[in-house]
Amino acid sequence: MSRLFCFFAALFFIGIIISCKKQPLNEETTTLLTISEDTLRFDTVFTTLGSTTQYFTITNDNRQKLNISSIQLMGGDASAYKLNVDGAAAVLQNSIEIDPGDSVYVFVSVTIDPSSDVLPFLVRDSILIDMNGHRRFVQLEAYGQNAHFVRRQTIDADTTWKNDLPYVVYGELTIAENSKLTIEPGCRMYLYADAAIIVEGTLQAIGTSSDPVSFRGSRLDDIYSELPASWPGIYFKQNSHDNVLQFCRIQNAYQGVTAIGFPGASSPKVLLTECIIDNIYDAGILAVNSHIEAINCLVSNCGSNIVIAAGGQYNFTYCTIVGYDSRFIAHKNPLLTIRNVDDDGQDYPLDALFRNCIFWSDGTNMEDEISMDRKGISSFETVFDHVLYKSKNLPTDIETISVIANQDPLFDTVNTNKNIFDFHIGRYASPAIGAGTPVAIVHDLDGRPRTGSPDLGCYAKP
C-alpha cells in the first residue's frame, strides 16, 4: 500500500513540476500578429509645439507568448517623432514579450522644428516592428506649420499683422489705450485657452470675402477643433473705440465679442460687417451699455446668441441669428436677450433697431426666442423692422414693422446629426425671400450683390 501511495505521489509532484515550467516563446515568423494601424497621421502641428499623442497596438493572437525582436523609430534620435512602448521611452526597444491574447501599446508624438517654409510641409518617419527577421512598418505623417508665436503681449504702439504666417497666441493679448492693432486680410489667429484678446485701444481686423480673418482655438486635431470654449474671446473694454471687424470668422470661444461701455461718440464702439460668430459656448455677442452696429452677420449655435444688458445703442441690419442643437451645445437660451438694467438694478437708456433680420431656432426647446426685461423710467426703444422671428409671446415693448412671425425660413441645409449647417436661402421657397425693406447695403455676407427686392438675413438668394 505504501509503495502505491509513493507512486501516485511521485506522479503528482512530476505533474506540478511540468505545469510550472516556463511557457515557451513563439518565435516563428508566421505567428499571428495584429497591428492596429498601418499609418498614424497627425493634424497640422505648429513648429516648436508638441502634438497630441497617438498610439497603435500590437496584439498577440497566438496561444503562446510572443517575442518581438525590436521596435525601432527609423529616424532615430534625429527624428521629429518620439516613441514610447508600454511606458518606456526610447528610439529602440529590444526583446518585447507579449502574453497570449495580450497587447503592447506604442505611443507616438511629434515636435517639428521651424523651417523657412510658409506653407505647411510634410514630415515623415516610420516605426519598424521586427520579429526574427519578419519586418513590418507603421508609417508616420505630420504636417508642420511655421507661425508667429505671441506670448502674453501688450501692444503699446500702432501695429500691423501681415498675412505671411499664422499667429499662435498664448496668454492675454492686450491692445493698450491709444494704440491700434490692424490685422490684414487672410490672417489666421490660433488662440490658447488663456489667450483672451483685451482691447483697451483699437482693433481693426479687415478681411475680404475671399480672404477672411479668422479667430479660433489652437487645437487642430479631430474633436478638439470644434470644441466651444477653446479660448476666451475678444473683449472691448470701457475706453476702447473705433473698432472694426470685417469679414471675420470668430469660432469656438467662450464668449465671442464682448463690448463694455459707451464711447460717447456718434460712431459705434464696435462695427461688425460680414462676420460669422459660431459655436460660442456662452454669448456670441455680449454688450453692456455699449454701442454696436452689425451688418450682414451670422451669429449661430451659441449658448446665448445676443445678450444686451444695461441699455446702450444697437443697430443690426441683414443679420441671421440662429440656434440649433449641435455636437457640443444644446440650444436652451433665447436667441436675443435685452435688459436695460445692470446687475445692481440701475436702468439706462436703450435704443435697438433690428432691420431685415432673421431670428430662428429648431425644435421645441425654446418657444420664445426673444426675451426682454425693462425696468425704470429711462428711455426704451426696440424696433423689429421687416424681421422674421420665432416667438409665441413677443414682448409688447418691441415695436414691429412688417414682421413675419413663426414661419420657418427654410434654410438650404440643416442636419444636426451630421453637424451640417448652411443658413443660405434659395433652395426652397423661403418666406424670407424678397421680404425686406430697401437699405443702402449693396452686398451680402458672401460679397454677392443684393439686387431687386431685399431678402432677409445675412445671405441673399443667388
mmCIF file of N, CA and C in Angstrom, residues 389-460:
data_model
loop_
_atom_site.group_PDB
_atom_site.id
_atom_site.type_symbol
_atom_site.label_atom_id
_atom_site.label_comp_id
_atom_site.label_asym_id
_atom_site.label_seq_id
_atom_site.Cartn_x
_atom_site.Cartn_y
_atom_site.Cartn_z
ATOM 1 N N TYR A 389 -39.120 86.195 -37.131
ATOM 2 C CA TYR A 389 -38.714 85.768 -35.794
ATOM 3 C C TYR A 389 -39.556 84.583 -35.330
ATOM 4 N N LYS A 390 -39.018 83.876 -34.336
ATOM 5 C CA LYS A 390 -39.733 82.783 -33.687
ATOM 6 C C LYS A 390 -39.979 83.171 -32.236
ATOM 7 N N SER A 391 -41.240 83.385 -31.896
ATOM 8 C CA SER A 391 -41.596 83.695 -30.513
ATOM 9 C C SER A 391 -43.112 83.656 -30.390
ATOM 10 N N LYS A 392 -43.617 82.842 -29.480
ATOM 11 C CA LYS A 392 -45.061 82.771 -29.287
ATOM 12 C C LYS A 392 -45.583 84.022 -28.604
ATOM 13 N N ASN A 393 -44.750 84.600 -27.756
ATOM 14 C CA ASN A 393 -45.172 85.768 -26.982
ATOM 15 C C ASN A 393 -44.121 86.864 -27.128
ATOM 16 N N LEU A 394 -44.188 87.576 -28.234
ATOM 17 C CA LEU A 394 -43.227 88.657 -28.452
ATOM 18 C C LEU A 394 -43.461 89.749 -27.410
ATOM 19 N N PRO A 395 -42.403 90.212 -26.736
ATOM 20 C CA PRO A 395 -42.578 91.260 -25.733
ATOM 21 C C PRO A 395 -43.297 92.479 -26.305
ATOM 22 N N THR A 396 -44.234 93.017 -25.541
ATOM 23 C CA THR A 396 -45.050 94.135 -26.024
ATOM 24 C C THR A 396 -44.254 95.423 -26.158
ATOM 25 N N ASP A 397 -43.080 95.494 -25.541
ATOM 26 C CA ASP A 397 -42.265 96.704 -25.655
ATOM 27 C C ASP A 397 -41.518 96.782 -26.984
ATOM 28 N N ILE A 398 -41.641 95.764 -27.819
ATOM 29 C CA ILE A 398 -40.992 95.796 -29.130
ATOM 30 C C ILE A 398 -41.974 96.346 -30.156
ATOM 31 N N GLU A 399 -41.582 97.406 -30.834
ATOM 32 C CA GLU A 399 -42.374 97.943 -31.940
ATOM 33 C C GLU A 399 -42.091 97.116 -33.190
ATOM 34 N N THR A 400 -43.123 96.720 -33.909
ATOM 35 C CA THR A 400 -42.953 95.871 -35.087
ATOM 36 C C THR A 400 -43.420 96.583 -36.350
ATOM 37 N N ILE A 401 -42.655 96.354 -37.430
ATOM 38 C CA ILE A 401 -42.994 96.892 -38.751
ATOM 39 C C ILE A 401 -42.850 95.757 -39.764
ATOM 40 N N SER A 402 -43.954 95.316 -40.356
ATOM 41 C CA SER A 402 -43.948 94.296 -41.410
ATOM 42 C C SER A 402 -43.114 93.072 -41.009
ATOM 43 N N VAL A 403 -43.457 92.467 -39.900
ATOM 44 C CA VAL A 403 -42.706 91.309 -39.417
ATOM 45 C C VAL A 403 -43.365 90.010 -39.881
ATOM 46 N N ILE A 404 -42.585 88.927 -39.832
ATOM 47 C CA ILE A 404 -43.069 87.581 -40.139
ATOM 48 C C ILE A 404 -42.859 86.738 -38.890
ATOM 49 N N ALA A 405 -43.955 86.271 -38.308
ATOM 50 C CA ALA A 405 -43.872 85.557 -37.036
ATOM 51 C C ALA A 405 -44.002 84.052 -37.243
ATOM 52 N N ASN A 406 -43.042 83.325 -36.692
ATOM 53 C CA ASN A 406 -43.131 81.869 -36.545
ATOM 54 C C ASN A 406 -43.306 81.125 -37.864
ATOM 55 N N GLN A 407 -42.658 81.586 -38.907
ATOM 56 C CA GLN A 407 -42.615 80.869 -40.180
ATOM 57 C C GLN A 407 -41.182 80.414 -40.440
ATOM 58 N N ASP A 408 -41.017 79.132 -40.659
ATOM 59 C CA ASP A 408 -39.697 78.547 -40.903
ATOM 60 C C ASP A 408 -39.045 79.215 -42.113
ATOM 61 N N PRO A 409 -37.842 79.761 -41.956
ATOM 62 C CA PRO A 409 -37.169 80.407 -43.095
ATOM 63 C C PRO A 409 -36.656 79.422 -44.133
ATOM 64 N N LEU A 410 -36.708 78.127 -43.843
ATOM 65 C CA LEU A 410 -36.309 77.091 -44.805
ATOM 66 C C LEU A 410 -34.882 77.309 -45.301
ATOM 67 N N PHE A 411 -33.943 77.194 -44.383
ATOM 68 C CA PHE A 411 -32.534 77.297 -44.758
ATOM 69 C C PHE A 411 -32.162 76.153 -45.696
ATOM 70 N N ASP A 412 -31.115 76.357 -46.468
ATOM 71 C CA ASP A 412 -30.757 75.398 -47.517
ATOM 72 C C ASP A 412 -30.470 74.001 -46.973
ATOM 73 N N THR A 413 -29.607 73.904 -45.946
ATOM 74 C CA THR A 413 -29.251 72.585 -45.410
ATOM 75 C C THR A 413 -28.992 72.687 -43.914
ATOM 76 N N VAL A 414 -29.761 71.938 -43.149
ATOM 77 C CA VAL A 414 -29.517 71.811 -41.715
ATOM 78 C C VAL A 414 -29.662 70.338 -41.353
ATOM 79 N N ASN A 415 -28.577 69.746 -40.865
ATOM 80 C CA ASN A 415 -28.594 68.356 -40.420
ATOM 81 C C ASN A 415 -27.854 68.298 -39.091
ATOM 82 N N THR A 416 -28.611 68.317 -38.003
ATOM 83 C CA THR A 416 -27.978 68.372 -36.687
ATOM 84 C C THR A 416 -27.220 67.088 -36.370
ATOM 85 N N ASN A 417 -27.689 65.957 -36.876
ATOM 86 C CA ASN A 417 -26.995 64.691 -36.609
ATOM 87 C C ASN A 417 -25.598 64.674 -37.214
ATOM 88 N N LYS A 418 -25.453 65.274 -38.390
ATOM 89 C CA LYS A 418 -24.157 65.311 -39.060
ATOM 90 C C LYS A 418 -23.409 66.627 -38.820
ATOM 91 N N ASN A 419 -24.011 67.502 -38.005
ATOM 92 C CA ASN A 419 -23.388 68.790 -37.685
ATOM 93 C C ASN A 419 -23.155 69.628 -38.944
ATOM 94 N N ILE A 420 -24.139 69.626 -39.837
ATOM 95 C CA ILE A 420 -24.069 70.395 -41.080
ATOM 96 C C ILE A 420 -25.071 71.536 -40.986
ATOM 97 N N PHE A 421 -24.583 72.770 -41.143
ATOM 98 C CA PHE A 421 -25.437 73.946 -41.031
ATOM 99 C C PHE A 421 -25.111 74.915 -42.167
ATOM 100 N N ASP A 422 -26.037 75.060 -43.098
ATOM 101 C CA ASP A 422 -25.900 76.007 -44.201
ATOM 102 C C ASP A 422 -27.118 76.923 -44.148
ATOM 103 N N PHE A 423 -26.911 78.163 -43.729
ATOM 104 C CA PHE A 423 -28.010 79.080 -43.483
ATOM 105 C C PHE A 423 -28.284 80.009 -44.664
ATOM 106 N N HIS A 424 -27.831 79.628 -45.857
ATOM 107 C CA HIS A 424 -28.265 80.324 -47.064
ATOM 108 C C HIS A 424 -29.757 80.062 -47.286
ATOM 109 N N ILE A 425 -30.375 80.893 -48.087
ATOM 110 C CA ILE A 425 -31.753 80.663 -48.515
ATOM 111 C C ILE A 425 -31.793 80.674 -50.037
ATOM 112 N N GLY A 426 -32.825 80.022 -50.588
ATOM 113 C CA GLY A 426 -32.979 79.997 -52.042
ATOM 114 C C GLY A 426 -33.239 78.616 -52.601
ATOM 115 N N ARG A 427 -32.817 77.584 -51.896
ATOM 116 C CA ARG A 427 -33.086 76.223 -52.371
ATOM 117 C C ARG A 427 -34.576 75.913 -52.281
ATOM 118 N N TYR A 428 -35.225 76.474 -51.268
ATOM 119 C CA TYR A 428 -36.657 76.261 -51.074
ATOM 120 C C TYR A 428 -37.366 77.621 -51.115
ATOM 121 N N ALA A 429 -38.686 77.572 -51.084
ATOM 122 C CA ALA A 429 -39.483 78.805 -51.164
ATOM 123 C C ALA A 429 -39.540 79.463 -49.788
ATOM 124 N N SER A 430 -38.451 80.081 -49.400
ATOM 125 C CA SER A 430 -38.342 80.682 -48.074
ATOM 126 C C SER A 430 -39.195 81.941 -47.977
ATOM 127 N N PRO A 431 -39.920 82.121 -46.872
ATOM 128 C CA PRO A 431 -40.665 83.372 -46.685
ATOM 129 C C PRO A 431 -39.754 84.582 -46.513
ATOM 130 N N ALA A 432 -38.453 84.346 -46.305
ATOM 131 C CA ALA A 432 -37.509 85.459 -46.152
ATOM 132 C C ALA A 432 -37.125 86.080 -47.492
ATOM 133 N N ILE A 433 -37.412 85.389 -48.589
ATOM 134 C CA ILE A 433 -37.026 85.888 -49.915
ATOM 135 C C ILE A 433 -37.907 87.079 -50.287
ATOM 136 N N GLY A 434 -37.269 88.203 -50.588
ATOM 137 C CA GLY A 434 -37.984 89.400 -51.014
ATOM 138 C C GLY A 434 -38.806 90.064 -49.933
ATOM 139 N N ALA A 435 -38.577 89.721 -48.664
ATOM 140 C CA ALA A 435 -39.423 90.222 -47.580
ATOM 141 C C ALA A 435 -38.817 91.421 -46.858
ATOM 142 N N GLY A 436 -37.698 91.945 -47.345
ATOM 143 C CA GLY A 436 -37.024 93.030 -46.650
ATOM 144 C C GLY A 436 -37.441 94.406 -47.133
ATOM 145 N N THR A 437 -36.882 95.403 -46.479
ATOM 146 C CA THR A 437 -37.079 96.786 -46.882
ATOM 147 C C THR A 437 -35.761 97.329 -47.415
ATOM 148 N N PRO A 438 -35.782 98.118 -48.499
ATOM 149 C CA PRO A 438 -34.523 98.585 -49.101
ATOM 150 C C PRO A 438 -33.707 99.450 -48.140
ATOM 151 N N VAL A 439 -32.420 99.167 -48.084
ATOM 152 C CA VAL A 439 -31.455 99.982 -47.349
ATOM 153 C C VAL A 439 -30.203 100.097 -48.211
ATOM 154 N N ALA A 440 -29.330 101.001 -47.853
ATOM 155 C CA ALA A 440 -28.149 101.283 -48.687
ATOM 156 C C ALA A 440 -27.014 100.309 -48.398
ATOM 157 N N ILE A 441 -27.295 99.022 -48.535
ATOM 158 C CA ILE A 441 -26.271 97.979 -48.390
ATOM 159 C C ILE A 441 -26.331 97.138 -49.652
ATOM 160 N N VAL A 442 -25.238 97.043 -50.384
ATOM 161 C CA VAL A 442 -25.296 96.548 -51.762
ATOM 162 C C VAL A 442 -24.846 95.101 -51.921
ATOM 163 N N HIS A 443 -24.316 94.462 -50.861
ATOM 164 C CA HIS A 443 -23.892 93.067 -50.996
ATOM 165 C C HIS A 443 -24.210 92.312 -49.712
ATOM 166 N N ASP A 444 -24.034 90.970 -49.752
ATOM 167 C CA ASP A 444 -24.349 90.152 -48.588
ATOM 168 C C ASP A 444 -23.079 89.607 -47.949
ATOM 169 N N LEU A 445 -23.231 88.661 -47.044
ATOM 170 C CA LEU A 445 -22.088 88.103 -46.319
ATOM 171 C C LEU A 445 -21.089 87.417 -47.237
ATOM 172 N N ASP A 446 -21.555 86.867 -48.345
ATOM 173 C CA ASP A 446 -20.660 86.233 -49.316
ATOM 174 C C ASP A 446 -20.018 87.238 -50.263
ATOM 175 N N GLY A 447 -20.400 88.511 -50.157
ATOM 176 C CA GLY A 447 -19.932 89.500 -51.121
ATOM 177 C C GLY A 447 -20.784 89.531 -52.374
ATOM 178 N N ARG A 448 -21.886 88.773 -52.378
ATOM 179 C CA ARG A 448 -22.779 88.712 -53.535
ATOM 180 C C ARG A 448 -23.658 89.963 -53.558
ATOM 181 N N PRO A 449 -23.875 90.562 -54.736
ATOM 182 C CA PRO A 449 -24.706 91.770 -54.810
ATOM 183 C C PRO A 449 -26.139 91.508 -54.348
ATOM 184 N N ARG A 450 -26.690 92.469 -53.651
ATOM 185 C CA ARG A 450 -28.107 92.436 -53.288
ATOM 186 C C ARG A 450 -28.867 93.241 -54.340
ATOM 187 N N THR A 451 -29.684 92.553 -55.107
ATOM 188 C CA THR A 451 -30.438 93.204 -56.181
ATOM 189 C C THR A 451 -31.918 92.899 -56.009
ATOM 190 N N GLY A 452 -32.762 93.750 -56.615
ATOM 191 C CA GLY A 452 -34.198 93.525 -56.547
ATOM 192 C C GLY A 452 -34.730 93.717 -55.142
ATOM 193 N N SER A 453 -35.832 93.032 -54.842
ATOM 194 C CA SER A 453 -36.429 93.127 -53.510
ATOM 195 C C SER A 453 -35.494 92.484 -52.489
ATOM 196 N N PRO A 454 -35.177 93.163 -51.405
ATOM 197 C CA PRO A 454 -34.192 92.632 -50.450
ATOM 198 C C PRO A 454 -34.688 91.367 -49.753
ATOM 199 N N ASP A 455 -33.778 90.412 -49.579
ATOM 200 C CA ASP A 455 -34.060 89.209 -48.799
ATOM 201 C C ASP A 455 -33.642 89.446 -47.350
ATOM 202 N N LEU A 456 -34.327 88.797 -46.443
ATOM 203 C CA LEU A 456 -33.959 88.899 -45.035
ATOM 204 C C LEU A 456 -32.723 88.058 -44.752
ATOM 205 N N GLY A 457 -31.989 88.461 -43.737
ATOM 206 C CA GLY A 457 -30.847 87.678 -43.287
ATOM 207 C C GLY A 457 -29.549 88.065 -43.958
ATOM 208 N N CYS A 458 -28.483 87.375 -43.545
ATOM 209 C CA CYS A 458 -27.134 87.742 -43.995
ATOM 210 C C CYS A 458 -26.823 87.265 -45.404
ATOM 211 N N TYR A 459 -27.598 86.287 -45.917
ATOM 212 C CA TYR A 459 -27.346 85.760 -47.256
ATOM 213 C C TYR A 459 -28.501 86.117 -48.182
ATOM 214 N N ALA A 460 -28.165 86.698 -49.325
ATOM 215 C CA ALA A 460 -29.168 86.964 -50.352
ATOM 216 C C ALA A 460 -29.360 85.720 -51.215
#
